[in-house]
C-alpha positions as a printed Julia matrix, in Angstrom:
306×3 Matrix{Float64}:
   4.4    -0.81   -1.79
   7.21    1.05   -3.41
  10.63   -0.26   -2.39
  11.34    2.9    -0.42
   7.89    3.8     0.86
   6.61    2.3     4.08
   3.02    2.84    3.97
   1.35    0.37    5.84
  -4.23   -1.18   11.73
  -6.32   -2.49   15.96
  -9.21   -4.71   15.95
 -10.62   -3.14   19.12
 -14.21   -3.62   17.95
 -13.97   -7.39   17.4
 -15.8    -8.2    20.63
 -18.55   -5.66   20.0
 -19.06   -6.85   16.45
 -19.14  -10.48   17.57
 -21.88   -9.74   20.11
 -23.85   -7.89   17.45
 -23.82  -10.91   15.11
 -27.38  -12.27   15.33
 -27.11  -15.78   13.96
 -24.29  -18.27   13.58
 -23.69  -19.44   10.03
 -24.59  -22.95    9.04
 -20.91  -23.72    8.71
 -17.71  -21.96    9.69
 -15.71  -20.84    6.67
 -11.94  -20.78    7.14
  -9.55  -20.02    4.29
  -5.88  -19.35    3.98
  -3.5   -18.44    1.18
   0.17  -17.75    0.69
   2.65  -16.37   -1.78
   6.4   -16.69   -2.32
   8.04  -14.3    -4.77
  11.5   -13.58   -6.1
  12.62  -11.19   -8.8
  14.81   -8.46  -10.18
  14.37   -4.68  -10.02
  16.19   -1.9   -11.81
  16.06    1.47  -10.05
  17.26    4.56  -11.92
  17.64    6.61   -8.74
  18.17    4.73   -5.46
  16.77    6.74   -2.55
  15.05    6.63    0.82
  12.24    9.15    0.83
  11.7     8.96    4.6
  15.28   10.22    5.14
  15.48   12.67    2.2
  18.43   10.66    0.85
  18.83   10.62   -2.92
  21.84    9.04   -4.67
  21.04   10.22   -8.22
  22.53    6.88   -9.3
  21.05    3.65  -10.61
  21.36    0.14   -9.24
  19.85   -3.32   -9.46
  18.21   -5.22   -6.63
  17.2    -8.78   -5.82
  13.65   -8.68   -4.46
  12.14  -11.47   -2.34
   8.79  -11.64   -0.6
   6.77  -14.09    1.49
   3.14  -13.63    2.42
   0.52  -15.56    4.43
  -3.16  -14.59    4.77
  -5.88  -16.12    6.99
  -9.63  -15.56    6.74
 -12.35  -16.84    9.08
 -16.12  -16.24    9.03
 -17.45  -17.5    12.4
 -20.87  -15.97   11.73
 -22.68  -15.22    8.51
 -21.9   -11.5     8.51
 -18.75  -11.41   10.64
 -15.36  -11.76    8.97
 -11.95  -11.92   10.65
  -8.64  -11.67    8.81
  -4.97  -11.86    9.77
  -1.76  -11.85    7.8
   1.99  -11.58    7.77
   4.34  -10.37    5.05
   8.09   -9.97    4.71
   9.83   -8.26    1.78
  13.52   -7.72    1.16
  15.34   -5.46   -1.32
  19.06   -6.29   -1.65
  20.96   -3.85   -3.9
  24.03   -4.82   -5.87
  26.12   -1.71   -5.17
  24.22    0.53   -2.73
  23.91   -2.04    0.05
  23.48    0.82    2.55
  19.97    1.15    1.01
  19.04   -2.52    1.48
  15.52   -2.51    2.91
  13.69   -5.3     4.75
  10.08   -4.82    5.91
   8.03   -7.18    8.1
   4.32   -6.45    8.44
   1.65   -8.06   10.65
  -2.0    -7.2    10.17
  -5.42   -8.0    11.57
  -8.91   -7.01   10.51
 -12.5    -7.51   11.67
 -15.6    -6.5     9.72
 -19.34   -6.93   10.1
 -21.84   -6.62    7.28
 -25.01   -4.89    8.47
 -26.5    -5.34    4.95
 -26.9    -1.59    4.55
 -23.19   -1.0     5.16
 -20.13   -3.01    6.17
 -18.15   -1.69    9.17
 -14.56   -2.76    9.71
 -11.45   -2.08   11.77
  -7.89   -3.07   10.96
  -4.36   -2.69   12.25
  -1.02   -2.93   10.47
   2.27   -3.11   12.37
   5.39   -2.77   10.23
   9.04   -2.93   11.17
  11.66   -1.78    8.67
  15.39   -2.41    8.72
  17.82   -0.41    6.61
  21.14   -2.13    5.82
  20.34   -4.65    8.55
  19.82   -2.03   11.29
  16.56   -0.97   12.9
  15.11    1.91   10.92
  11.37    2.5    11.41
   8.35    1.15   13.28
   5.02    2.0    11.7
   1.52    1.43   13.11
  -1.66    2.1    11.14
  -5.16    1.8    12.65
  -8.17    2.09   10.33
 -11.93    2.35   10.78
 -13.85    1.99    7.53
 -17.33    1.82    6.04
 -17.99    0.14    2.71
 -20.93   -0.82    0.54
 -21.62   -2.59   -2.75
 -24.31   -0.74   -4.71
 -25.91   -3.28   -7.03
 -23.39   -5.14   -9.15
 -21.28   -2.31  -10.57
 -20.52    0.26   -7.84
 -18.54   -0.12   -4.63
 -17.58    2.63   -2.15
 -15.24    2.68    0.83
 -14.64    5.51    3.31
 -12.0     5.32    6.02
 -10.47    7.13    8.98
  -6.79    6.32    9.55
  -4.54    6.93   12.57
  -0.79    6.48   12.07
   2.25    6.48   14.34
   5.86    6.45   13.09
   8.9     5.88   15.29
  12.41    6.11   13.85
  15.25    4.22   15.48
  17.89    6.97   15.57
  16.21   10.2    14.44
  13.51   11.0    16.98
  12.89   14.43   15.42
  11.13   12.6    12.55
   8.85   10.61   14.87
   5.3    11.52   13.92
   1.59   10.89   14.31
  -0.92   11.41   11.54
  -4.65   11.32   10.84
  -6.2    10.84    7.44
  -9.61   10.62    5.8
  -9.94    8.72    2.55
 -12.61    7.69    0.08
 -12.55    5.29   -2.87
 -15.17    4.63   -5.54
 -15.04    1.52   -7.78
 -16.96    0.99  -11.0
 -17.09   -2.56  -12.39
 -18.04   -3.64  -15.88
 -21.11   -5.93  -16.11
 -18.81   -8.95  -16.49
 -16.83   -7.87  -13.36
 -13.64   -8.61  -15.32
 -12.61   -4.93  -15.36
 -12.91   -1.98  -13.01
 -11.91    1.65  -12.59
 -11.3     3.15   -9.16
 -10.92    6.77   -8.07
  -9.67    7.72   -4.62
  -8.84   10.75   -2.51
  -7.03   11.09    0.84
  -6.64   14.12    3.1
  -3.78   13.75    5.59
  -2.26   15.75    8.46
   1.06   14.61    9.9
   2.65   16.1    13.04
   6.33   15.38   13.66
   8.52   16.05   16.69
  10.39   18.64   14.62
   7.92   21.07   12.97
   9.96   21.18    9.75
   8.77   17.61    9.05
   5.07   18.28    9.81
   2.78   18.73    6.83
  -0.78   18.82    5.53
  -1.28   16.9     2.32
  -3.64   15.24   -0.11
  -3.5    12.29   -2.49
  -5.55   11.74   -5.66
  -5.36    8.32   -7.29
  -6.84    6.6   -10.34
  -6.48    2.95  -11.34
  -7.76    0.71  -14.14
  -7.57   -3.09  -14.11
  -8.85   -5.75  -16.48
  -8.65   -9.51  -16.95
  -8.75  -11.3   -20.31
  -8.2   -14.8   -21.62
  -4.9   -15.17  -23.46
  -2.95  -18.31  -24.38
  -5.42  -20.41  -22.41
  -5.04  -18.48  -19.12
  -6.53  -15.37  -17.5
  -4.11  -12.43  -17.66
  -4.39   -9.28  -15.55
  -3.37   -5.78  -16.68
  -3.25   -2.72  -14.46
  -2.56    0.97  -15.04
  -2.36    3.49  -12.21
  -1.76    7.2   -11.61
  -1.29    9.1    -8.35
  -0.68   12.72   -7.39
   0.42   13.62   -3.86
   0.78   17.16   -2.54
   2.54   18.06    0.72
   2.61   21.52    2.3
   5.05   21.54    5.21
   4.44   23.65    8.31
   7.84   24.71    9.63
  10.58   26.54    7.74
  13.67   24.62    6.74
  16.73   25.42    8.93
  18.81   26.98    6.14
  16.07   29.14    4.59
  13.01   31.16    5.54
  10.56   29.24    3.34
   8.7    26.09    4.33
   9.14   22.99    2.22
   6.66   22.25   -0.57
   6.43   18.97   -2.45
   4.39   17.42   -5.28
   4.86   13.76   -6.19
   3.33   12.28   -9.33
   3.64    8.62  -10.26
   2.35    6.31  -12.99
   2.71    2.55  -13.19
   1.83   -0.35  -15.48
   1.72   -4.01  -14.45
   1.0    -7.26  -16.3
   0.38  -10.51  -14.41
   1.06  -13.55  -16.59
  -0.13  -16.96  -15.26
   2.11  -19.87  -16.22
  -0.21  -22.42  -14.6
  -2.45  -22.66  -11.51
   0.48  -21.94   -9.16
   3.12  -19.83  -10.9
   2.89  -16.28  -12.27
   5.33  -13.89  -13.9
   4.75  -10.17  -13.32
   6.6    -7.39  -15.17
   6.04   -3.87  -13.76
   7.16   -0.39  -14.79
   6.82    2.77  -12.65
   7.83    6.39  -13.14
   7.98    8.95  -10.3
   8.38   12.72  -10.63
   9.04   14.26   -7.2
   9.13   18.06   -7.38
  10.16   20.16   -4.39
  11.78   23.44   -3.39
  14.09   21.26   -1.24
  16.81   20.07   -3.6
  17.47   16.7    -1.93
  14.0    15.45   -2.87
  13.61   17.14   -6.25
  14.2    14.17   -8.58
  12.82   11.69  -11.08
  12.91    7.93  -10.72
  12.07    4.95  -12.92
  11.82    1.38  -11.65
  11.4    -1.74  -13.79
  10.89   -5.15  -12.22
  10.28   -8.76  -13.21
   9.02  -11.19  -10.55
   8.23  -14.89  -10.41
   5.69  -15.9    -7.76
   4.07  -19.1    -6.55
   0.58  -18.91   -5.03
  -0.9   -21.58   -2.78
């Protein structure tokens, strides 16, 4: 998640999927994991995209994050997941842009051998400068399948609801359809993924409603270096938004194209600790001046995994 993007679904089919499970596994499999992270981020252009606020000034932030994930497989083909995450961005000068996000999530999936069917829910609460800012709910229904050893596909329907604390005209609901295709090398140490999303968002005020699409491409690989397994990742994304209603001060509707590229390197220090440098560049082009900008972020994080 970008520091200023809150893109974050219900497990209403858990009961149905549990009944459909034919045989209980020989043993219940329960796993959990956690992560604590702290680091530094340089941002060349501090902004809040959801509010169309752009400072055109740089700042540095202390970034902290805590994460807990639970996984339970009560039957052979049934998998249940739950998790919680909290992240905090504290800027040195622009403390009015300090952002804290707490996310709870749950997921249930059942593998029918031919295809895996899953549902998930993410509930996120964001605070800006310590005040309530945004509540975000995302419900997802997905189908996925592994084709042999090298291809994996996932198709999803997403339903989103956004509620802003003090600007109800930006409250919105959205539906989206997305598909992702993964290709793995024979060793499974590297993969390339291509994805596409079609999204329609309807806001209380028509000037914030839009139809949009996202194209994304990512490459990741793992190699042995200095006695440990390092992970490299490169990613590119292009988002297009065509807004419905005209802006108040002009006859034209808003139009926006957002292109981003990122590079990340995960360096293991030992079995528990990792250092991760990351660099990202964003080019946000629009006929609305407040969101026509470029931004570069560079971060260095130290994390402990358990």
